[in-house]
Amino acid sequence: MKKSITLFFALLLFNFSFAQKKQDYILNSPNGKIQVNIAVNDKISWSVSHDKNVILSPSAMSMTLDENEVLGKNAVVLNSKKETVDASFETPFYKKKSVKNNYNQLTLNFKNDFSIEYRAFDDGVAYRFITKKKKDITIQSEEVVLNFDQNYNILMPYVRDLRNPKDPYISSFEAHYENKKISEFAKDTLAFLPFLIDFKNHKKAVFLEANLEDYPGLFVTNNKDKSGFESRFSKYPLQEKNGGFNNINRLITERADYLVKTKGTRNFPWRIVVISENDKDLANNDMVQKLSEPTKIKDLSWIKPGKVAWDWWNDWNIYNIDFKAGINTQTYKYYIDFASKNKVEYVVLDEGWSLEDDIMKHNPNVDLEALIAYGKERNVGIILWSSWMALTKNTEGILKNYANLGIKGFKVDFLDRDDAKMVSSVYDIAQKAADNKLLLDFHGMYKPTGIQRTFPNILNFEGVKGLENNKWTPNDDVPLYDCTIPYIRMMAGPMDYTPGAMRNATKSEFKPSHSNPVSQGTRCHQLALYTIFEAPLQMMADSPTAYMKEQESTDFIAKTPTTFDETVALDGEVGQFVALARKKGSTWYLGAITNWNSREITIDFSFLEKGKKYEAEIFSDGLNAEKAAVDYKREIITVDSTSKLKYHLASGGGLSAIIQSK
C-alpha cells in the first residue's frame, strides 16, 4: 500500500511539474486582426492566424550552440514582458520620407541567458533570438520551421545559377519564381528568401529576414512530410580558392561544422512573415525597414542618389562618331557628355577599366584621372566596378586611394555568397566606404536584409534576375517576372535590375543579342520600371546613341527621381500587373506594367490633392505596340483627384506619367 501511495504522489508531482512547465502566450497586432500563439513546452513553437484564418501552423524554433546547448529545448521561462510601440522614423533615401512603426511586442526571457522577442504589426509578424552570454559563442545551427495547414501554392525562387556545382550555397541569387504546391517543392533543392504563399482567399504571406549581421542568410528546403519548410544555412568558410567566372570568384573548398563564432551578447536576425489581404499592399511594404538597425552614418549630406549611364549592357556600342568605341578614354568622355547633357548624375566604368584581379592597375587605354576631372567639370560623378575579391585584397587602402582621386563610389560584383564571413565583409566594406564618403552598389549580391537603412551609402543591391539576362536567356518570361518581383523580392529592398532598353520586342520577335540587346515588352513597360522598381542608384542600361535617337523617352527617364517622399499602391495582382504612384516634392510619378496578357486598367487619381488641377505627361502603349513594341503615345492632359481614366496595356506593356500641379 505504501508503495502505491508513493508511486501515486510521484506521478502527481511529475504531472504538476509538466503542467507548470508548459506555458502559452498570445500576442495580437494593434488592429487585432493578427494573433500569434507561442507555446513553450519541450520545444518552443509559434503559430499565426489572421482573422481566424491559419497563416502558420505550429512551427518550432531553436538555436544550437557549442557543447550542444539548445536554446529552445526544455526551455524555462523566467519572465515575460509586453509593450506597445507607436512611432515613426525618417527614411531619406527610400520610397517615402518616413515610416510608421506601430507594433505590439512580447519578450520571453529564459533561463540560460537568452530571450526571444516577438513583434506583431498590422501587416505581419516577426521573431528573433537574443543571447546574453558573457563569453563568445559558437552557433552550430538554427532551427526555423514553417508549417502550413493545407497544401497551398508557393512562388519560390530556387537556387539555380550555381557558381560551384558542389556547393549550393555559392549562387548569384537570381531565379524566376516557380509556381507550385508546397508538396511539389523540388526534392533535394534549396530555395532562398523572400518567397510567397498564396492562401487562395485573397490573402498572401511573404517570408523574409532582416538585420542579417555577422550571421549567414537563411535558405529553405522541404520538411519530411512536405507540409512546409525548414531552414538550411551555409557553414562558415575555412578555406577558399579563386574560381568561377573569369577566375574572380572565391570558391569555398572547406567549411567548418558551425555557422559562426560570434559575440555572446547580441541580437540575431529577424524571421518575418508579412501578411496581406490585398496584393497591391505587398508592393508598398516597409517591414524590412522597420526591423533594421538605424543608420550608423551621422552626416548624410554627401550621399546623393541618382541615375547612372551604364556601359556594359550596351557593350560600349556607340556609333556615328570619329573614334573607335570601346573601353577607352574617348568612349567614356562621350558617356560623360551624354550624362551631363541629360542631367544624369553618374557614369559607371564597368569591367575592363582595370585588371580584374588588381584594381590598382589601370587599363592603359583609360585615363582615369582625366575622366574624373572631365566629369567634375560637367557635374557627372564616376563610379568604378570591382569584383568583391579584388576590392577585399586591401579594402581600406583601395577605397581611400580612389576617394582621394575623386571617385564617387563602387559597384561591387561577384559576392555570390551569404555565409557569415561574406555578410561580415559587406558590413566592413560599407563602413570603410562611408568613412571615405563613397557610395556602394552591391551587384552579384544576396538579397538586401536591412543594411541599406544601417548604411544608407549602400544605394542598391542585385539579388534579382535583371535586364542583363536578356542578352542570353531567350526562354525567360521577363514581363511575368517584372510583374512578380514588386510583390516579393522588392519587399527586401532596392533592386539593381538595370532597366532602360530603347530597343523593345514583342514576345514572338524577341531574341538575345550581345551588342544590340533588346528588352521583352514595350517601350512604355521600360519607362514605367523607373517608377515601379525601387533603386536609389538606378542604371540607364542602353547606350548614349540609343538614348539620343529616342530623346523623348530619355527626357522622361531623366526627369524621374530615384527616391520619393510618398508611395501609393494603386492596383495590382501578383504575376499579372502592378500600378504604383510615387511623390517627390509636389510632383507625382505613375507607373503600371502588365505581363504578356494585354489588359484594360483604370487609373484612379484620388491620390492627388483635392481641389487642385494637375498637368499629366503620359506615355501609353501605341495602337501598334502589339506588333511594334517600340510604339507609344505621348500626351499632355489635365487631371484632378476625381479623374478616373482607362488605359489599354499591350502585351508586355506599360503606362508611365509625370503629374505636376498647374
XYZ file of C-alpha atoms in Angstrom:
662
model
C 0.000 0.000 0.000
C 2.816 2.406 0.913
C 4.477 1.619 -2.403
C 1.253 2.518 -4.312
C 0.835 5.782 -2.417
C 4.451 6.741 -3.102
C 4.045 5.979 -6.819
C 0.799 7.991 -6.916
C 2.439 11.083 -5.421
C 5.467 10.701 -7.691
C 3.208 10.673 -10.763
C 1.235 13.611 -9.373
C 4.422 15.591 -8.813
C 5.639 14.744 -12.359
C 2.355 15.853 -13.918
C 2.341 19.017 -11.806
C 5.887 19.833 -12.927
C 4.946 19.208 -16.565
C 1.879 21.415 -16.225
C 3.986 24.133 -14.679
C 6.492 23.887 -17.495
C 4.009 24.085 -20.383
C 3.116 27.713 -20.987
C 1.184 29.521 -23.710
C 1.345 33.174 -24.687
C -0.761 35.285 -27.030
C 0.312 38.399 -28.884
C -2.096 40.419 -31.046
C -1.441 43.038 -33.688
C -2.501 46.636 -32.918
C -5.636 46.276 -35.077
C -6.451 42.886 -33.547
C -6.549 41.009 -36.864
C -3.320 39.053 -36.390
C -2.837 36.687 -33.475
C 0.429 34.987 -32.557
C 0.290 31.974 -30.267
C 3.547 30.942 -28.612
C 3.799 27.566 -26.884
C 6.685 26.778 -24.527
C 6.859 23.060 -23.934
C 9.715 20.637 -24.506
C 10.211 22.856 -27.588
C 9.241 26.443 -28.371
C 6.820 26.962 -31.258
C 4.633 29.686 -32.653
C 1.545 29.791 -34.843
C -0.019 32.745 -36.637
C -3.594 33.494 -37.683
C -5.211 36.420 -39.469
C -8.924 36.987 -38.840
C -9.050 33.352 -37.653
C -7.510 32.115 -40.911
C -4.458 29.970 -40.240
C -1.336 31.539 -41.732
C 1.299 29.470 -39.965
C 0.650 26.179 -38.164
C 2.669 25.438 -35.011
C 6.305 25.807 -36.078
C 9.337 25.166 -33.921
C 12.281 27.485 -33.328
C 15.590 26.780 -31.656
C 19.282 27.588 -31.776
C 22.078 25.127 -31.028
C 25.270 26.494 -29.508
C 28.621 24.891 -28.857
C 28.684 21.986 -26.435
C 25.223 21.085 -27.769
C 23.380 23.669 -25.713
C 19.995 24.008 -27.430
C 18.192 27.298 -26.848
C 14.570 26.253 -27.118
C 14.730 22.689 -25.820
C 13.118 22.221 -22.399
C 13.316 25.981 -22.018
C 12.347 27.583 -18.715
C 10.657 30.991 -18.838
C 11.931 33.341 -16.167
C 9.572 36.183 -17.023
C 7.735 37.860 -19.863
C 7.189 41.452 -20.841
C 4.686 43.062 -23.184
C 4.904 46.541 -24.628
C 3.390 48.667 -27.383
C 5.363 50.932 -29.689
C 3.752 53.594 -31.880
C 6.446 55.700 -33.528
C 7.929 56.688 -36.854
C 11.392 57.303 -38.262
C 12.866 59.264 -41.151
C 13.976 57.452 -44.324
C 15.877 59.926 -46.526
C 16.768 57.554 -49.399
C 13.631 55.473 -49.709
C 10.208 55.319 -51.333
C 8.757 57.561 -48.631
C 10.038 60.276 -46.292
C 9.202 58.438 -43.093
C 7.977 55.032 -41.964
C 5.300 54.457 -39.331
C 6.406 51.805 -36.849
C 3.472 50.539 -34.766
C 3.592 47.109 -33.131
C 2.928 45.064 -30.023
C 5.891 43.191 -28.577
C 6.277 40.187 -26.319
C 9.697 39.326 -24.891
C 10.199 35.953 -23.232
C 13.288 35.781 -21.020
C 14.549 32.253 -20.469
C 16.917 30.510 -18.133
C 20.417 30.105 -19.628
C 20.758 33.743 -20.660
C 18.632 34.025 -23.771
C 15.413 35.659 -24.868
C 13.043 35.528 -27.815
C 11.424 38.746 -28.960
C 8.121 38.585 -30.866
C 6.523 41.509 -32.674
C 3.050 41.747 -34.178
C 2.355 44.519 -36.678
C -0.859 45.124 -38.590
C 0.869 43.767 -41.704
C 2.875 40.871 -40.291
C 4.837 39.244 -37.500
C 8.460 38.547 -36.643
C 10.676 36.975 -34.013
C 14.366 36.880 -33.165
C 16.679 35.226 -30.666
C 18.722 37.367 -28.264
C 21.618 35.963 -26.241
C 23.206 37.471 -23.148
C 26.226 35.214 -22.668
C 29.339 36.652 -21.063
C 31.751 34.814 -23.382
C 31.806 34.408 -27.174
C 29.643 31.610 -28.527
C 29.607 29.267 -31.500
C 26.341 28.807 -33.374
C 26.178 25.231 -34.629
C 22.726 25.504 -36.205
C 19.403 27.293 -36.085
C 16.010 25.658 -36.484
C 13.499 27.751 -38.425
C 10.343 25.843 -39.328
C 7.401 26.998 -41.453
C 4.415 24.633 -41.282
C 1.078 25.056 -43.059
C -2.374 23.548 -42.587
C -3.005 22.984 -46.317
C -1.086 22.293 -49.499
C -1.007 25.898 -50.711
C 0.619 27.308 -53.825
C 4.042 28.867 -53.437
C 6.076 31.238 -55.568
C 9.574 30.022 -54.843
C 12.998 31.152 -56.133
C 15.146 28.023 -56.246
C 18.924 28.078 -56.202
C 19.666 27.552 -59.899
C 22.669 29.592 -61.005
C 25.381 27.712 -59.123
C 28.886 29.186 -59.157
C 30.176 25.865 -57.823
C 28.094 22.734 -58.598
C 29.459 21.049 -55.487
C 28.392 23.874 -53.191
C 24.743 25.023 -53.488
C 25.415 27.985 -51.217
C 27.574 29.762 -53.805
C 24.979 31.341 -56.064
C 24.045 34.526 -57.901
C 20.661 34.661 -56.063
C 18.864 35.133 -59.382
C 15.871 32.967 -60.228
C 12.426 33.184 -61.722
C 9.652 32.120 -59.368
C 8.262 28.628 -59.771
C 4.540 28.413 -59.050
C 3.725 25.036 -57.496
C 2.229 23.339 -54.452
C 4.117 23.102 -51.186
C 4.235 19.327 -51.608
C 5.816 19.760 -55.052
C 8.883 21.583 -53.755
C 11.769 20.154 -55.763
C 13.437 17.316 -53.880
C 16.964 17.858 -52.542
C 16.801 21.511 -53.583
C 17.391 24.774 -51.782
C 15.453 27.999 -52.195
C 16.282 31.462 -50.942
C 14.228 34.272 -49.477
C 11.931 36.052 -49.977
C 9.177 33.721 -51.209
C 5.368 33.853 -51.216
C 2.479 31.630 -50.085
C -0.939 32.040 -51.738
C -3.769 31.158 -49.331
C -6.488 31.115 -52.051
C -8.725 33.537 -50.091
C -7.027 36.684 -51.432
C -4.570 36.543 -48.529
C -0.887 36.076 -49.169
C 2.200 35.843 -46.996
C 5.801 36.635 -47.832
C 8.691 35.248 -45.796
C 11.772 37.407 -45.251
C 14.620 38.045 -42.862
C 16.090 41.301 -41.573
C 19.056 42.621 -39.627
C 21.373 39.945 -41.014
C 24.689 40.838 -39.387
C 27.603 38.521 -38.515
C 25.377 35.581 -39.474
C 24.591 33.512 -42.590
C 21.495 34.034 -44.719
C 18.510 31.725 -44.474
C 17.684 29.109 -47.132
C 14.770 26.673 -47.001
C 14.105 23.132 -48.118
C 11.027 20.940 -47.800
C 10.371 19.195 -44.491
C 9.896 15.427 -44.249
C 6.097 15.331 -44.535
C 6.052 18.012 -47.280
C 3.693 20.240 -45.305
C 6.128 23.123 -45.110
C 9.760 24.128 -44.954
C 12.755 24.004 -42.678
C 15.913 26.051 -42.556
C 19.313 25.476 -44.080
C 22.386 27.695 -43.633
C 25.822 27.764 -45.191
C 28.577 26.741 -42.788
C 31.458 29.069 -42.075
C 34.190 29.051 -44.767
C 37.607 27.803 -43.674
C 39.464 27.526 -46.987
C 38.858 29.316 -50.309
C 40.369 29.482 -53.767
C 39.894 31.592 -56.884
C 37.481 30.260 -59.461
C 34.164 30.855 -61.171
C 33.634 33.467 -63.886
C 36.989 34.753 -65.180
C 38.521 33.304 -62.039
C 37.242 36.270 -59.989
C 35.004 34.369 -57.559
C 36.188 32.932 -54.278
C 35.110 29.292 -54.174
C 34.976 27.549 -50.816
C 36.990 24.349 -50.573
C 36.441 23.655 -46.874
C 33.688 24.626 -44.471
C 33.516 24.390 -40.693
C 30.885 22.378 -38.831
C 29.353 25.562 -37.430
C 27.604 28.668 -38.789
C 29.589 31.369 -36.991
C 31.656 32.175 -33.937
C 30.176 35.371 -32.555
C 29.640 37.615 -29.539
C 27.812 36.039 -26.642
C 25.634 39.097 -26.124
C 23.862 40.032 -29.318
C 20.638 40.174 -31.349
C 20.148 37.606 -34.117
C 18.302 38.102 -37.435
C 14.550 38.591 -37.560
C 12.393 35.808 -39.029
C 9.492 37.588 -40.737
C 6.035 36.744 -42.079
C 4.336 39.617 -43.940
C 0.589 39.114 -44.369
C -1.605 40.909 -46.885
C -5.287 40.861 -47.763
C -4.625 42.809 -50.993
C -1.810 42.016 -53.414
C -1.118 45.679 -54.087
C -0.141 46.290 -50.454
C 2.811 43.918 -50.816
C 4.262 46.370 -53.347
C 4.354 49.102 -50.699
C 5.554 47.295 -47.584
C 8.103 48.605 -45.058
C 8.700 45.581 -42.828
C 12.427 45.178 -43.522
C 12.982 48.879 -42.855
C 11.044 48.613 -39.583
C 13.135 45.685 -38.348
C 16.560 47.037 -39.299
C 19.115 48.926 -37.273
C 19.131 52.748 -37.602
C 21.848 54.455 -39.594
C 25.414 54.440 -38.302
C 26.339 57.405 -40.521
C 25.902 60.753 -38.764
C 26.398 63.052 -41.752
C 24.249 62.009 -44.717
C 24.670 65.216 -46.721
C 27.237 63.700 -49.115
C 25.015 60.765 -50.118
C 23.499 61.652 -53.494
C 21.096 59.164 -55.126
C 20.624 59.381 -58.870
C 20.781 57.701 -62.250
C 23.829 56.144 -63.888
C 24.812 55.899 -67.549
C 25.977 52.274 -67.829
C 28.341 50.828 -70.401
C 28.326 47.036 -70.038
C 24.771 46.098 -71.096
C 25.047 48.023 -74.358
C 28.574 46.657 -74.975
C 30.074 50.173 -75.252
C 28.132 50.307 -78.536
C 28.101 53.951 -79.563
C 28.377 54.974 -83.217
C 28.227 57.895 -85.669
C 31.440 59.052 -84.030
C 35.001 59.660 -85.274
C 36.819 57.298 -82.897
C 36.819 53.574 -82.156
C 34.294 52.849 -79.414
C 35.343 50.588 -76.577
C 36.910 50.620 -73.147
C 38.905 53.794 -73.664
C 39.067 57.433 -72.588
C 37.261 58.844 -75.634
C 34.311 56.496 -75.199
C 33.907 57.372 -71.548
C 34.109 61.094 -72.296
C 31.248 60.506 -74.706
C 29.240 58.817 -71.912
C 30.037 61.737 -69.599
C 28.904 64.267 -72.229
C 25.657 62.341 -72.638
C 25.125 62.199 -68.881
C 25.839 65.900 -68.462
C 23.504 66.943 -71.272
C 20.665 64.855 -69.808
C 21.318 65.687 -66.142
C 22.258 62.099 -65.320
C 24.256 62.158 -62.108
C 26.801 59.385 -62.689
C 28.691 57.255 -65.210
C 29.894 53.804 -64.200
C 33.082 52.279 -65.583
C 32.307 48.583 -65.614
C 34.754 45.707 -66.089
C 37.796 46.429 -68.195
C 38.892 49.805 -66.814
C 41.440 47.945 -64.637
C 42.899 44.493 -64.235
C 40.141 42.275 -62.919
C 42.277 40.816 -60.127
C 44.080 44.060 -59.232
C 42.083 47.270 -59.499
C 45.075 49.374 -58.524
C 46.432 48.638 -62.013
C 44.584 50.534 -64.752
C 43.862 49.736 -68.356
C 46.384 51.930 -70.237
C 43.581 52.950 -72.635
C 41.604 54.528 -69.784
C 42.959 57.780 -68.320
C 41.032 57.663 -65.074
C 42.268 60.945 -63.619
C 41.391 62.772 -66.838
C 37.888 61.261 -66.772
C 37.354 62.263 -63.152
C 38.345 65.856 -63.989
C 36.234 65.830 -67.172
C 33.214 64.583 -65.223
C 33.705 67.107 -62.428
C 33.642 69.967 -64.947
C 30.312 68.639 -66.244
C 28.779 67.748 -62.849
C 28.979 63.993 -63.521
C 30.422 61.639 -60.899
C 32.409 58.500 -61.717
C 31.604 55.115 -60.164
C 34.010 52.195 -60.592
C 33.241 48.498 -60.974
C 35.194 45.949 -58.960
C 34.875 42.304 -58.085
C 34.490 41.657 -54.376
C 37.657 39.570 -54.484
C 39.767 42.409 -55.914
C 38.345 45.020 -53.550
C 38.924 42.935 -50.436
C 42.611 42.440 -51.144
C 43.091 45.819 -49.451
C 39.667 47.331 -48.861
C 40.705 50.307 -46.782
C 43.682 51.232 -48.958
C 41.771 50.885 -52.231
C 38.775 52.905 -51.071
C 40.950 55.654 -49.617
C 43.054 55.846 -52.781
C 40.081 56.242 -55.119
C 38.186 58.579 -52.801
C 41.230 60.847 -52.828
C 41.207 60.741 -56.643
C 37.596 61.952 -56.655
C 35.675 58.732 -57.359
C 32.085 58.816 -56.025
C 31.547 55.133 -55.372
C 31.978 51.481 -56.274
C 29.832 48.879 -57.943
C 30.973 45.689 -56.180
C 30.285 42.457 -58.074
C 30.559 38.671 -57.726
C 29.985 38.307 -53.999
C 27.752 35.297 -54.741
C 27.506 34.086 -51.135
C 25.757 34.967 -47.888
C 27.702 32.925 -45.359
C 28.667 34.715 -42.144
C 32.107 35.623 -43.486
C 30.616 37.306 -46.563
C 27.935 39.103 -44.551
C 30.584 40.495 -42.224
C 32.624 41.562 -45.241
C 29.656 43.513 -46.616
C 29.368 45.404 -43.328
C 33.107 46.048 -43.334
C 33.046 47.419 -46.893
C 30.008 49.569 -46.052
C 31.712 51.103 -43.018
C 35.005 51.756 -44.801
C 33.193 53.212 -47.813
C 31.229 55.509 -45.502
C 34.459 56.580 -43.806
C 35.680 57.688 -47.254
C 32.307 59.143 -48.320
C 31.839 56.590 -51.087
C 28.573 55.199 -52.444
C 28.070 51.470 -52.963
C 26.076 49.350 -55.389
C 26.318 45.666 -54.461
C 25.874 43.692 -57.675
C 26.241 39.881 -57.719
C 24.740 40.085 -54.247
C 22.339 38.244 -51.980
C 19.006 39.957 -51.275
C 19.149 43.035 -49.015
C 18.176 42.469 -45.396
C 18.096 45.974 -43.951
C 21.721 47.056 -44.100
C 20.516 49.766 -46.510
C 18.949 51.528 -43.514
C 22.008 50.997 -41.326
C 24.427 52.133 -44.031
C 22.434 54.354 -46.415
C 25.547 54.868 -48.569
C 24.572 51.457 -49.997
C 22.109 52.606 -52.634
C 21.391 49.377 -54.466
C 21.598 45.574 -54.460
C 21.220 42.982 -57.163
C 19.924 39.600 -55.993
C 17.435 39.959 -58.834
C 17.296 38.491 -62.341
C 17.668 41.791 -64.135
C 17.668 43.130 -67.674
C 21.231 41.921 -68.276
C 19.856 38.382 -68.605
C 18.016 39.408 -71.787
C 21.397 39.218 -73.505
C 21.495 35.416 -73.214
C 18.219 33.863 -71.979
C 15.647 33.640 -74.798
C 13.175 31.444 -72.895
C 12.750 33.581 -69.779
C 9.317 35.144 -69.289
C 10.510 38.614 -68.335
C 7.169 40.503 -68.205
C 5.820 37.835 -65.841
C 8.885 38.238 -63.632
C 8.649 42.043 -63.773
C 5.067 41.772 -62.515
C 6.084 39.422 -59.699
C 9.190 40.942 -58.091
C 7.467 44.134 -56.816
C 5.406 41.857 -54.559
C 8.232 39.597 -53.366
C 11.885 40.487 -53.979
C 11.355 44.260 -53.780
C 9.961 43.865 -50.263
C 13.529 43.084 -49.155
C 14.916 46.330 -50.556
C 16.256 48.099 -53.665
C 16.870 46.156 -56.888
C 19.777 46.667 -59.284
C 17.604 45.463 -62.167
C 19.171 47.965 -64.625
C 16.190 48.970 -66.826
C 16.086 51.388 -69.731
C 16.142 49.450 -73.022
C 15.325 51.559 -76.077
C 15.121 48.501 -78.337
C 11.930 46.678 -77.374
C 10.407 43.474 -78.694
C 7.134 41.579 -78.655
C 7.050 38.015 -77.380
C 7.334 36.485 -80.847
C 10.053 38.851 -82.057
C 12.403 38.756 -79.069
C 15.833 37.192 -79.388
C 19.046 37.727 -77.409
C 21.783 39.986 -78.744
C 25.115 40.820 -77.151
C 25.918 44.178 -78.759
C 22.377 45.323 -79.601
C 20.420 43.909 -76.664
C 16.638 44.081 -76.630
C 14.030 44.045 -73.854
C 10.926 41.882 -73.713
C 7.801 44.024 -73.788
C 7.032 47.554 -74.851
C 8.843 50.866 -74.569
C 6.295 52.057 -72.002
C 6.963 48.938 -69.935
C 10.610 50.046 -69.682
C 9.709 53.645 -68.846
C 7.356 52.528 -66.075
C 10.100 50.487 -64.388
C 11.824 53.726 -63.348
C 8.852 54.486 -61.105
C 7.932 50.948 -60.061
C 11.325 49.411 -59.275
C 12.975 50.808 -56.149
C 16.601 51.774 -56.771
C 18.141 54.926 -55.261
C 21.035 54.363 -57.685
C 19.271 53.470 -60.929
C 21.059 52.399 -64.108
C 20.276 53.549 -67.628
C 21.248 50.357 -69.387
C 21.190 51.366 -73.046
C 23.843 53.264 -74.981
C 24.038 57.056 -75.358
C 23.484 56.595 -79.094
C 20.228 54.723 -78.469
C 19.047 57.298 -75.944
C 19.835 60.249 -78.219
C 17.833 58.611 -81.002
C 14.932 58.343 -78.547
C 15.292 61.723 -76.852
C 11.633 61.973 -75.881
C 11.877 58.772 -73.833
C 15.281 59.816 -72.484
C 13.911 63.143 -71.266
C 11.156 61.280 -69.445
C 13.603 58.911 -67.720
C 15.928 61.782 -66.801
C 13.066 63.635 -65.082
C 12.090 60.631 -62.931
C 13.766 60.699 -59.492
C 15.162 57.610 -57.762
C 13.899 58.297 -54.228
C 10.493 59.559 -53.176
C 8.541 61.218 -50.368
C 5.377 59.146 -50.612
C 4.207 55.935 -52.282
C 0.655 54.793 -53.053
C -0.103 51.283 -54.296
C -2.906 51.797 -56.827
C -3.733 48.316 -58.067
C -2.200 45.004 -58.929
C -2.140 41.231 -58.791
C 0.948 39.122 -58.229
C 2.377 37.991 -61.567
C -0.303 39.813 -63.553
C 0.147 43.583 -63.294
C 1.135 46.347 -60.910
C 0.338 50.083 -60.707
C 2.081 52.487 -58.305
C 2.180 56.224 -57.760
C 5.082 57.967 -56.024
C 5.503 61.590 -54.980
C 8.632 63.737 -54.900
C 8.145 67.280 -53.691
C 4.868 68.376 -55.275
C 5.197 66.132 -58.362
C 3.675 62.677 -58.753
C 5.129 59.840 -60.846
C 2.982 56.952 -62.005
C 3.932 53.566 -63.406
C 1.949 50.497 -64.475
C 3.074 47.302 -66.215
C 1.467 44.047 -67.298
C 2.691 40.560 -68.142
C 2.281 39.131 -71.645
C -1.510 39.446 -71.239
C -2.844 42.729 -72.555
C -5.412 44.338 -70.274
C -7.514 47.407 -69.596
C -6.735 49.230 -66.376
C -8.413 52.175 -64.701
C -6.185 54.734 -63.036
C -7.913 56.377 -60.077
C -6.259 59.743 -59.443
C -7.761 60.191 -55.983
C -4.216 60.213 -54.554
C -3.923 63.793 -55.861
C -4.668 66.745 -53.604
C -8.329 67.650 -53.693
C -9.341 70.892 -55.362
C -6.158 71.223 -57.452
C -5.649 70.815 -61.172
C -2.648 68.886 -62.479
C -0.918 68.567 -65.823
C -0.064 64.946 -66.646
C 2.562 63.954 -69.226
C 1.505 60.397 -70.073
C 3.322 57.746 -72.088
C 0.999 54.877 -73.044
C 1.331 51.907 -75.387
C 0.730 52.880 -79.001
C -2.030 51.413 -81.137
C 0.543 49.235 -82.897
C 2.546 48.185 -79.837
C 1.279 44.600 -80.158
C 3.407 44.304 -83.319
C 5.972 47.061 -82.816
C 6.859 47.141 -79.121
C 8.640 50.482 -79.544
C 5.319 52.171 -80.410
C 3.968 54.585 -77.815
C 1.726 57.610 -77.471
C 2.717 60.742 -75.547
C 0.007 63.161 -74.465
C -0.433 66.081 -72.085
C -3.763 66.146 -70.271
C -5.359 67.823 -67.258
C -6.381 65.648 -64.307
C -7.547 66.114 -60.726
C -8.411 63.923 -57.754
C -11.791 62.999 -59.284
C -10.286 61.699 -62.536
C -10.621 58.028 -63.415
C -9.062 57.155 -66.755
C -8.991 53.865 -68.638
C -5.860 52.740 -70.480
C -5.030 49.754 -72.628
C -1.806 47.984 -71.716
C -0.494 45.998 -74.673
C 1.006 42.540 -74.286
C 4.106 43.111 -72.142
C 3.026 46.723 -71.978
C 3.115 49.643 -69.627
C 1.992 53.132 -68.743
C 4.005 55.944 -67.199
C 3.218 59.513 -66.216
C 4.662 62.618 -64.606
C 1.938 64.679 -62.926
C 2.600 68.285 -61.890
C 0.297 70.832 -60.281
C -0.814 73.621 -62.622
